[in-house]
GROMACS .gro file of N, CA, C and O in nm:
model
  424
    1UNK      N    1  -3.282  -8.720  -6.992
    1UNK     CA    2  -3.155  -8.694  -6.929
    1UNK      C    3  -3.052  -8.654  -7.033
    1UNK      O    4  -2.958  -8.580  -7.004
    2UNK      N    5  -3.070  -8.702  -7.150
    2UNK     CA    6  -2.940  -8.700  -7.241
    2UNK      C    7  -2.953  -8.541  -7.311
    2UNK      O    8  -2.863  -8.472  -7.357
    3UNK      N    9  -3.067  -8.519  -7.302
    3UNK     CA   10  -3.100  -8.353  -7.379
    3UNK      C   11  -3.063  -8.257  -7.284
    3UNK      O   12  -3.010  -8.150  -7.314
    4UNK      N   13  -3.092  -8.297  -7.155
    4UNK     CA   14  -3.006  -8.148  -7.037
    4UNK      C   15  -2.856  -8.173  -7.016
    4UNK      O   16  -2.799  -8.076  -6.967
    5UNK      N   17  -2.760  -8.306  -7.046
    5UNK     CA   18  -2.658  -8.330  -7.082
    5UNK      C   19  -2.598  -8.220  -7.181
    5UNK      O   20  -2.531  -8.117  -7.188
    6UNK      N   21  -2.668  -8.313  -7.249
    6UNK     CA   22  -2.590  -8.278  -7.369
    6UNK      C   23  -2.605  -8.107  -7.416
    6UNK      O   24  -2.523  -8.041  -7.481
    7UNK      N   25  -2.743  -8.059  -7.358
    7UNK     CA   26  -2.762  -7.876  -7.315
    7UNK      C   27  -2.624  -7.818  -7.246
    7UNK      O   28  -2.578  -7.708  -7.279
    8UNK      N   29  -2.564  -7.899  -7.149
    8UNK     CA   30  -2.514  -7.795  -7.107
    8UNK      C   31  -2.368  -7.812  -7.144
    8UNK      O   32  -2.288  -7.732  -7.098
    9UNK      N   33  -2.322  -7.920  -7.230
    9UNK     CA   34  -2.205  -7.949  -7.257
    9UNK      C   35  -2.206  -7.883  -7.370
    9UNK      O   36  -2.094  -7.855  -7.412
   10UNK      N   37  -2.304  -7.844  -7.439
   10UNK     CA   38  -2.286  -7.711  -7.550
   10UNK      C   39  -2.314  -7.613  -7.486
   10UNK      O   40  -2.408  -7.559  -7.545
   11UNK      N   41  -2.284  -7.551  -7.387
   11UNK     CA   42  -2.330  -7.461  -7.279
   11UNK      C   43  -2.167  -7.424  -7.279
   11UNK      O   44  -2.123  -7.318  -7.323
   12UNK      N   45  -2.077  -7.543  -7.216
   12UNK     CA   46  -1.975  -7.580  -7.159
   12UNK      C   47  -1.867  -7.569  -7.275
   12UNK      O   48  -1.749  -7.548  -7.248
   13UNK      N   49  -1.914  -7.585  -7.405
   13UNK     CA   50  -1.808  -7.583  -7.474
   13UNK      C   51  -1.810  -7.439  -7.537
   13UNK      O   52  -1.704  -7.382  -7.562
   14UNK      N   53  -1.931  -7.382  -7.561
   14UNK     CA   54  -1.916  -7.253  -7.608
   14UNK      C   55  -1.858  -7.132  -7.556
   14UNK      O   56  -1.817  -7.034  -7.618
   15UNK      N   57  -1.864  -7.161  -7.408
   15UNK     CA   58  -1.893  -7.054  -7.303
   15UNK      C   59  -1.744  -7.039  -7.216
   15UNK      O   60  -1.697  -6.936  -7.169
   16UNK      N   61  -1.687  -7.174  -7.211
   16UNK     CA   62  -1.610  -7.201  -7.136
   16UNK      C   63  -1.489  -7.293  -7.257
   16UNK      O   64  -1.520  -7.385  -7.333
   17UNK      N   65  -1.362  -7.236  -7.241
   17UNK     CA   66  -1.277  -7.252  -7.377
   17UNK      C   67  -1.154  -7.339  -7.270
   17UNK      O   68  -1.046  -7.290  -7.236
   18UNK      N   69  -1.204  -7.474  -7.233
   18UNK     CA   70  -1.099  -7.577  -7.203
   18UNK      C   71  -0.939  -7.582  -7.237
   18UNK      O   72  -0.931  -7.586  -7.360
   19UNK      N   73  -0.822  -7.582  -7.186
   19UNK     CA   74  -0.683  -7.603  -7.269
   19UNK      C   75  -0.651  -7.767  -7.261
   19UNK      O   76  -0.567  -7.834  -7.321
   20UNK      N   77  -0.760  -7.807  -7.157
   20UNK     CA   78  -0.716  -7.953  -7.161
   20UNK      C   79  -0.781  -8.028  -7.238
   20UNK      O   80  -0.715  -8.101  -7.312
   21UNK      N   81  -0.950  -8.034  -7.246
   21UNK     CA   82  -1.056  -8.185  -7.273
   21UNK      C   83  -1.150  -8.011  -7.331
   21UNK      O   84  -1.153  -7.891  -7.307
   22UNK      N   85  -1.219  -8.132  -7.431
   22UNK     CA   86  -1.360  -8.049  -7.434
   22UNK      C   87  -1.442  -8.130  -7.432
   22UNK      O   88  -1.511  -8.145  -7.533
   23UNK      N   89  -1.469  -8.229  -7.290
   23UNK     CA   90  -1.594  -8.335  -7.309
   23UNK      C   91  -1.563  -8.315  -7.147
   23UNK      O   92  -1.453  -8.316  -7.093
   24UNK      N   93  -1.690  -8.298  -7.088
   24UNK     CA   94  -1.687  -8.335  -6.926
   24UNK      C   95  -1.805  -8.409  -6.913
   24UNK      O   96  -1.892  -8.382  -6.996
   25UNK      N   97  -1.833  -8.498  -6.829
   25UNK     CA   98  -1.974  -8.560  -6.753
   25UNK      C   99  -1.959  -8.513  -6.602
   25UNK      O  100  -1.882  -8.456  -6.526
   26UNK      N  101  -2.106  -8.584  -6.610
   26UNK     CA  102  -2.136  -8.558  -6.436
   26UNK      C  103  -2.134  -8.651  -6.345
   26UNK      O  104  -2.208  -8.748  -6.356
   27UNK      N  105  -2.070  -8.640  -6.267
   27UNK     CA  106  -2.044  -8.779  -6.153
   27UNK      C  107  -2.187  -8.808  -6.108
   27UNK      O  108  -2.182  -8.900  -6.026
   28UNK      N  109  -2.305  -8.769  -6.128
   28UNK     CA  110  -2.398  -8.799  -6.114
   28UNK      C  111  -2.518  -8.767  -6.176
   28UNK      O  112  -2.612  -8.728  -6.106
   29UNK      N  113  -2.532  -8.781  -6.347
   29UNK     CA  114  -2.601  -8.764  -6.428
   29UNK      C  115  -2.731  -8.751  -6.373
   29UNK      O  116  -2.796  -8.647  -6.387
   30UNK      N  117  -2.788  -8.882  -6.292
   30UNK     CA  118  -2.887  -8.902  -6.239
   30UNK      C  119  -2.986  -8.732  -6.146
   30UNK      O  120  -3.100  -8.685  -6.144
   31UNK      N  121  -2.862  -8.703  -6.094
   31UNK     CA  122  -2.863  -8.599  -5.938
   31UNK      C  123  -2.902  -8.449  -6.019
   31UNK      O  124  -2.985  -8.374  -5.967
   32UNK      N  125  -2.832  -8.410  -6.158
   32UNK     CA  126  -2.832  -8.308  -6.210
   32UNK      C  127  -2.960  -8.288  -6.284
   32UNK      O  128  -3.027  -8.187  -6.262
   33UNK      N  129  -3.001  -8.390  -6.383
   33UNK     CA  130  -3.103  -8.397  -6.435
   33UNK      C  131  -3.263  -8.385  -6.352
   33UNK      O  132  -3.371  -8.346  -6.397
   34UNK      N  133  -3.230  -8.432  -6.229
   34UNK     CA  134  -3.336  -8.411  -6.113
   34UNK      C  135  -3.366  -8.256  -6.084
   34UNK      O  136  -3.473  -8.197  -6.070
   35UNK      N  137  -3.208  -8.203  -6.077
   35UNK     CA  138  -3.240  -8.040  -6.033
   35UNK      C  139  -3.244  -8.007  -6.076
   35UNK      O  140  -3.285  -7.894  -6.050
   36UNK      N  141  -3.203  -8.043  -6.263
   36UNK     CA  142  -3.236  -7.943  -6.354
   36UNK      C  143  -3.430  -7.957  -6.392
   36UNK      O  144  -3.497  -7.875  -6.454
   37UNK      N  145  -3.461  -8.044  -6.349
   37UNK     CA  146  -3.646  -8.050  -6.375
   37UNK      C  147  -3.696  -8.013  -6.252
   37UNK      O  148  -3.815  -8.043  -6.251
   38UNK      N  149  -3.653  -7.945  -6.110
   38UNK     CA  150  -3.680  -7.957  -6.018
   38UNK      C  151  -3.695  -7.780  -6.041
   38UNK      O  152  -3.788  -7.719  -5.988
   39UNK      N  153  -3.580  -7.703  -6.136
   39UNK     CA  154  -3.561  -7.566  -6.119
   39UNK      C  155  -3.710  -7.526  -6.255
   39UNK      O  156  -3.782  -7.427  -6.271
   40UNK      N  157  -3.701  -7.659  -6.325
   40UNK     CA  158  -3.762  -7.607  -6.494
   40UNK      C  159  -3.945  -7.595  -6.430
   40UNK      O  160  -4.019  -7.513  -6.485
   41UNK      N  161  -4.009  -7.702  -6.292
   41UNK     CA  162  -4.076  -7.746  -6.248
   41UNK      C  163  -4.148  -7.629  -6.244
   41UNK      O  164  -4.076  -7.539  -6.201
   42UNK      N  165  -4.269  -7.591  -6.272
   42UNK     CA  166  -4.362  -7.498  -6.183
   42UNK      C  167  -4.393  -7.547  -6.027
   42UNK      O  168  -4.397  -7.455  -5.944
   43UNK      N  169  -4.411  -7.656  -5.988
   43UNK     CA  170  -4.462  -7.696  -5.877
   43UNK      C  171  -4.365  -7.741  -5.741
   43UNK      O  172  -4.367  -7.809  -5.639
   44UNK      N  173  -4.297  -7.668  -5.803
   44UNK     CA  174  -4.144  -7.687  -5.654
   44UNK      C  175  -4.109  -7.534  -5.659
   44UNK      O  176  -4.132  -7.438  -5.733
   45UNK      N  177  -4.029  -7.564  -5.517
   45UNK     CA  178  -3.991  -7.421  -5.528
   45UNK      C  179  -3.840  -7.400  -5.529
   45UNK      O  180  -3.765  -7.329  -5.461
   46UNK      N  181  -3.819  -7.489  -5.633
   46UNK     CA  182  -3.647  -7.431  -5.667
   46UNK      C  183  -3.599  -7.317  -5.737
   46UNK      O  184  -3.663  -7.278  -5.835
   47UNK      N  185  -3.555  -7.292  -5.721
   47UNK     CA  186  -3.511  -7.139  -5.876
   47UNK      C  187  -3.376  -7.103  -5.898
   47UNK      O  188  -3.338  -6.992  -5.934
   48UNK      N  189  -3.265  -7.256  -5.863
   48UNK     CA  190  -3.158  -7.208  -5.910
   48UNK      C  191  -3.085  -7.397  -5.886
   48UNK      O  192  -3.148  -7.487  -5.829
   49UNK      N  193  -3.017  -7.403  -5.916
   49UNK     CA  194  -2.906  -7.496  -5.969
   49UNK      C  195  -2.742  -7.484  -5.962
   49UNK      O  196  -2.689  -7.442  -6.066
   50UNK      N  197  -2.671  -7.509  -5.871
   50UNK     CA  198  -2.524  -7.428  -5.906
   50UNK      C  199  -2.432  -7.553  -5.984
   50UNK      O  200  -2.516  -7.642  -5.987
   51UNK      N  201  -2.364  -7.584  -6.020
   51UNK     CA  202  -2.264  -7.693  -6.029
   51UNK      C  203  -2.139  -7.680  -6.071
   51UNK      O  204  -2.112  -7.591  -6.151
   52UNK      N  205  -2.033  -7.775  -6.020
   52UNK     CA  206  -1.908  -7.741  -6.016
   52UNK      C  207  -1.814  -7.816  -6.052
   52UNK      O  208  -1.862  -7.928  -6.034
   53UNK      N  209  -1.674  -7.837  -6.105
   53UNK     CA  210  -1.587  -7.912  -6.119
   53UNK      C  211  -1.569  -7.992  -5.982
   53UNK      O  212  -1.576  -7.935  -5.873
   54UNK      N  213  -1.550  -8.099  -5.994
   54UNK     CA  214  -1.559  -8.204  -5.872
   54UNK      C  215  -1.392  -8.236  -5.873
   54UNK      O  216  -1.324  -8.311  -5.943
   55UNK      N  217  -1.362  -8.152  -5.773
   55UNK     CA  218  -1.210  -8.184  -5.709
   55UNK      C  219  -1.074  -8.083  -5.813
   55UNK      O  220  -0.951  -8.073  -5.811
   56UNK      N  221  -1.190  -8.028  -5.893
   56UNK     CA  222  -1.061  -7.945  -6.022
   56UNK      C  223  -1.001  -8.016  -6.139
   56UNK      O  224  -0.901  -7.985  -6.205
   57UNK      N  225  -1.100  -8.143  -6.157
   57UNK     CA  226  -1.104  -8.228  -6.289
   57UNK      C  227  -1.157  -8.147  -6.363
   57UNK      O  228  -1.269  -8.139  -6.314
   58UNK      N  229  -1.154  -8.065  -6.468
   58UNK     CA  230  -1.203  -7.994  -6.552
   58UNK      C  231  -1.333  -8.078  -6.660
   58UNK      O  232  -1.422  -8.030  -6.730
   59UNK      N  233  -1.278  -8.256  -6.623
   59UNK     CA  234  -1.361  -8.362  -6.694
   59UNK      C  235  -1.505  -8.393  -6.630
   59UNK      O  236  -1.592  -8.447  -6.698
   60UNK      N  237  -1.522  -8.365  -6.525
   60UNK     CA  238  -1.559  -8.428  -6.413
   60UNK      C  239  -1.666  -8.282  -6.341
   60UNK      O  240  -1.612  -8.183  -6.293
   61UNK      N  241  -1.827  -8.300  -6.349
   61UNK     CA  242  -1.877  -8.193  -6.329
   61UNK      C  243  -2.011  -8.255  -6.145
   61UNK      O  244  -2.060  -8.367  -6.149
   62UNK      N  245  -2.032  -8.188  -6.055
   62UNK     CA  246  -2.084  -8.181  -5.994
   62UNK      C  247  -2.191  -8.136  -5.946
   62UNK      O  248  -2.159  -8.020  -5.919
   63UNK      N  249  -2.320  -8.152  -5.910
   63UNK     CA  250  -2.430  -8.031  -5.817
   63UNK      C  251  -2.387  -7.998  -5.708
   63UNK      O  252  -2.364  -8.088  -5.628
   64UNK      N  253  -2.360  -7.850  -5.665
   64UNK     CA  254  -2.287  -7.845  -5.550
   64UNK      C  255  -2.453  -7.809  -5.440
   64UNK      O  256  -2.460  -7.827  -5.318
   65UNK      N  257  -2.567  -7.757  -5.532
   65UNK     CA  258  -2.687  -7.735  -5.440
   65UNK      C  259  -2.775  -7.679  -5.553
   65UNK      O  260  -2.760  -7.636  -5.667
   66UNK      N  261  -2.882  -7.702  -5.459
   66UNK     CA  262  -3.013  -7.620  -5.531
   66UNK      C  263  -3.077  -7.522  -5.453
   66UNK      O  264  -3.056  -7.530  -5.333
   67UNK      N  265  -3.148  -7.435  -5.489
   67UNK     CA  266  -3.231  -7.334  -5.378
   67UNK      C  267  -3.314  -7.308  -5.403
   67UNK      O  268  -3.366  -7.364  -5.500
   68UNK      N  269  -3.391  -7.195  -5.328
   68UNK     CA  270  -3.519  -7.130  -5.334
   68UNK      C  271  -3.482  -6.997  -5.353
   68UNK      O  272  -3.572  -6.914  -5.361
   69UNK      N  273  -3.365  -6.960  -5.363
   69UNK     CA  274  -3.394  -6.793  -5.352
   69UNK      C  275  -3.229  -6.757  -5.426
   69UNK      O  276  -3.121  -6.767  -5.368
   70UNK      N  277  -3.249  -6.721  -5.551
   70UNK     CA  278  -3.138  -6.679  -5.674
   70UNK      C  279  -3.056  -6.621  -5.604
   70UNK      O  280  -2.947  -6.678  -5.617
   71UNK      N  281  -3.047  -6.505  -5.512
   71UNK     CA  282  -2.993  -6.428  -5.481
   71UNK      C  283  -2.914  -6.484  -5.366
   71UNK      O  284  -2.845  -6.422  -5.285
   72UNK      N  285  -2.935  -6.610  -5.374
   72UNK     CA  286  -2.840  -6.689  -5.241
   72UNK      C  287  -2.695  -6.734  -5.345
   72UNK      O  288  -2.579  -6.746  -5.305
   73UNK      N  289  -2.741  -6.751  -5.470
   73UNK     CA  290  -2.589  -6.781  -5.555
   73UNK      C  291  -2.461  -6.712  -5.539
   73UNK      O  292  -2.356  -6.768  -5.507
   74UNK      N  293  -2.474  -6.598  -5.562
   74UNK     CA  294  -2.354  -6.479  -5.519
   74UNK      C  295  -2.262  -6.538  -5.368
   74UNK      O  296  -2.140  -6.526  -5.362
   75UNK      N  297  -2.329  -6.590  -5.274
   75UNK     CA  298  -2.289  -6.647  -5.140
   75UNK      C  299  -2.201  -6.785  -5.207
   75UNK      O  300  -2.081  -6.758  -5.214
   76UNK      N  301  -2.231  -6.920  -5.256
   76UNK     CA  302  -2.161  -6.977  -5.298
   76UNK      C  303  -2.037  -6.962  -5.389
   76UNK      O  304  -1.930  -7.016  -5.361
   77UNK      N  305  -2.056  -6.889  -5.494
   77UNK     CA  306  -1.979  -6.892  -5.564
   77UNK      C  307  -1.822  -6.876  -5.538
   77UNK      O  308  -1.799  -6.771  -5.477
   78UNK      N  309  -1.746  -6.926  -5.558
   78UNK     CA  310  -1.561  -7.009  -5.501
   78UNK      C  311  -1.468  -6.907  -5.654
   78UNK      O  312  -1.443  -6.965  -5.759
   79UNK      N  313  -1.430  -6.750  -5.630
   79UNK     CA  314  -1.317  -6.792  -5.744
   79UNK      C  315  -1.211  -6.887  -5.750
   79UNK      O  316  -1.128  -6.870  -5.840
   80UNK      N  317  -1.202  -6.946  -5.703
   80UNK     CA  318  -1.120  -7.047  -5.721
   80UNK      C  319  -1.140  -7.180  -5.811
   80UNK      O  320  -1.058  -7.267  -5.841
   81UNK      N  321  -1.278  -7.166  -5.843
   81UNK     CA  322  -1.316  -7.286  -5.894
   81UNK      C  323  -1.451  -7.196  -6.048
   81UNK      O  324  -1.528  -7.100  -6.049
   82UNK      N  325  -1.415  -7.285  -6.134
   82UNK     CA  326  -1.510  -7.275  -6.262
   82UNK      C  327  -1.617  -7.363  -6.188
   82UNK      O  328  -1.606  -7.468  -6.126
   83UNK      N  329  -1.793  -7.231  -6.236
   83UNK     CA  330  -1.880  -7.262  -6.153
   83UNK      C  331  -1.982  -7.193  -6.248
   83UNK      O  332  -1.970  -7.091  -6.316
   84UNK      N  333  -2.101  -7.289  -6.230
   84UNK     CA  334  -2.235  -7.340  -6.316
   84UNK      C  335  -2.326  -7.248  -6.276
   84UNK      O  336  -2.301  -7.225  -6.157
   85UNK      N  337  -2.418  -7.182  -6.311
   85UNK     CA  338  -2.552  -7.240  -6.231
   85UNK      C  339  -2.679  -7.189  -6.356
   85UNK      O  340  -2.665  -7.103  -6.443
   86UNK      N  341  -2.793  -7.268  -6.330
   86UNK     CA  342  -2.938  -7.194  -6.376
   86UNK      C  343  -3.018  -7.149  -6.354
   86UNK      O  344  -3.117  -7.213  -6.391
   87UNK      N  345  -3.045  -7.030  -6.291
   87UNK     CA  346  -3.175  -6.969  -6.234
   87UNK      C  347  -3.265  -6.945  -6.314
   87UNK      O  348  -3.264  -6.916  -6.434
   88UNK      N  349  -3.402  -6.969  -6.190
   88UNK     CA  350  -3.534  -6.943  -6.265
   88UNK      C  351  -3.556  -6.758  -6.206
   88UNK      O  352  -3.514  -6.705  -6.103
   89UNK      N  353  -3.635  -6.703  -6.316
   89UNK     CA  354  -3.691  -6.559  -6.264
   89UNK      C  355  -3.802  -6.548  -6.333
   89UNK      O  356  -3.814  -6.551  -6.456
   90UNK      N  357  -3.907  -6.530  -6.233
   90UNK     CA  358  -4.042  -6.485  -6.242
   90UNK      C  359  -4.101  -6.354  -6.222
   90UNK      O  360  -4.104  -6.296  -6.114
   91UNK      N  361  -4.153  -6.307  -6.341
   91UNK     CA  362  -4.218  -6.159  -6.319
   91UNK      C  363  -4.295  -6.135  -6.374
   91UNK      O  364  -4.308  -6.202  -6.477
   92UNK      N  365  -4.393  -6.032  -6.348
   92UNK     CA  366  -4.547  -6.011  -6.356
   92UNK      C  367  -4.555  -5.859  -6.450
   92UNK      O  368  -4.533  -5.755  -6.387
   93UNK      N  369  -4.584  -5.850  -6.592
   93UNK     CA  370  -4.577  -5.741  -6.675
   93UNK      C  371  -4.729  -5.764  -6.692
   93UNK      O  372  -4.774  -5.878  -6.696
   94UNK      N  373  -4.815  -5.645  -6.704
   94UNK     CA  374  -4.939  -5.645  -6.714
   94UNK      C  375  -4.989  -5.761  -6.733
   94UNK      O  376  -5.011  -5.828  -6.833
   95UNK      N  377  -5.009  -5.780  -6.575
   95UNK     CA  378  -5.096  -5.911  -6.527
   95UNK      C  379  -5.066  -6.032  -6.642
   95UNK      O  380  -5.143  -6.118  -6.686
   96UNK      N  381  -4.947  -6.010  -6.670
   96UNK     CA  382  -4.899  -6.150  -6.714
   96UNK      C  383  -4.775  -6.232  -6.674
   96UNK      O  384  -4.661  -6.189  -6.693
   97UNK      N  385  -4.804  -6.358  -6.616
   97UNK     CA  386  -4.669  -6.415  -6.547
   97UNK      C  387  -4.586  -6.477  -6.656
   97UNK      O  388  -4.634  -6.562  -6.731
   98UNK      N  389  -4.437  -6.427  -6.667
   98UNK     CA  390  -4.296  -6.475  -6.748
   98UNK      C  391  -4.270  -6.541  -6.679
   98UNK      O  392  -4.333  -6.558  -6.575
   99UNK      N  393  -4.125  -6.627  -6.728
   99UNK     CA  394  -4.105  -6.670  -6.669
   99UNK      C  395  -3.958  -6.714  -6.752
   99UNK      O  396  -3.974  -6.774  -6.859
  100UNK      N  397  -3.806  -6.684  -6.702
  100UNK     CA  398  -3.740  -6.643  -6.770
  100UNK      C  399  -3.635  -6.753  -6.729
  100UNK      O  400  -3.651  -6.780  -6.609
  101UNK      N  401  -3.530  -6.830  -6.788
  101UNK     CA  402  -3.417  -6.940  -6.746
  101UNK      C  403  -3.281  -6.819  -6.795
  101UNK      O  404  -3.249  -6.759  -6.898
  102UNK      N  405  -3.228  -6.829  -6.647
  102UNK     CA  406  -3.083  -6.740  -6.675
  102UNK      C  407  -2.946  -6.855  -6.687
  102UNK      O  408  -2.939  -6.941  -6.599
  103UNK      N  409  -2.860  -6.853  -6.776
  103UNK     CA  410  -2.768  -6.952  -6.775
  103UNK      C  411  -2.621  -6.841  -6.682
  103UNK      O  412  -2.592  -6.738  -6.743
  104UNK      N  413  -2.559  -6.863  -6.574
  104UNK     CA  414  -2.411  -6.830  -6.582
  104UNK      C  415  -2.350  -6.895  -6.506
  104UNK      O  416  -2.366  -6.963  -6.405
  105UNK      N  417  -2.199  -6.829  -6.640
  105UNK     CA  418  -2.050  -6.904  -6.581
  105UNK      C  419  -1.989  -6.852  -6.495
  105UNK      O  420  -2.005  -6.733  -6.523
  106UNK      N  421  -1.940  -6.854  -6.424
  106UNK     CA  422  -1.810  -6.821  -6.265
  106UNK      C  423  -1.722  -6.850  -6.278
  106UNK      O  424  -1.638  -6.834  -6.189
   0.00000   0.00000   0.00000
């Protein structure tokens, strides 16, 4: 749990340039770390992860969902709100399966 933490809070600090805090957690460490092994999983069929500031605490980070199909992210995404996610993408280059982790910010 502490290595996909602490992944994305150097994710979070590089990517995303705070005026208030540069330390956020997740109101549910437990919940994130699940979907983040649920998306990393070969044997599920997740392939994306979104997560979000919980209430506009910039401290304070959320899973707002997980899915099956990447192209459902574009539908969630709130400008109004700084927004997470990790998709998985799978593709087949001479009969060989990749398999690629996309990180973006919103």
């Amino acid at each position: 749990m502490t290595f996909y933490v602490e992944l994305f809070v150097i994710f979070y600090s590089v990517f995303w340039k705070p005026t208030m805090s540069t330390s956020a957690e997740f109101v549910d460490g437990a919940n994130f770390v699940e979907a983040i092994h649920s998306v990393r999983d070969d044997s599920t069929g997740d392939k994306y992860v979104l997560v979000q500031h919980m209430d506009g605490n910039p401290n304070k980070l959320t899973v707002v969902r997980t899915g099956q199909d990447p192209t459902e992210i574009a539908s969630y995404l709130d400008d109004t709100q700084a927004m997470y996610a990790l998709a998985r993408y799978e593709s087949t280059f001479d009969m060989s399966n990749t398999i690629k982790f996309v990180y973006f910010r919103w």
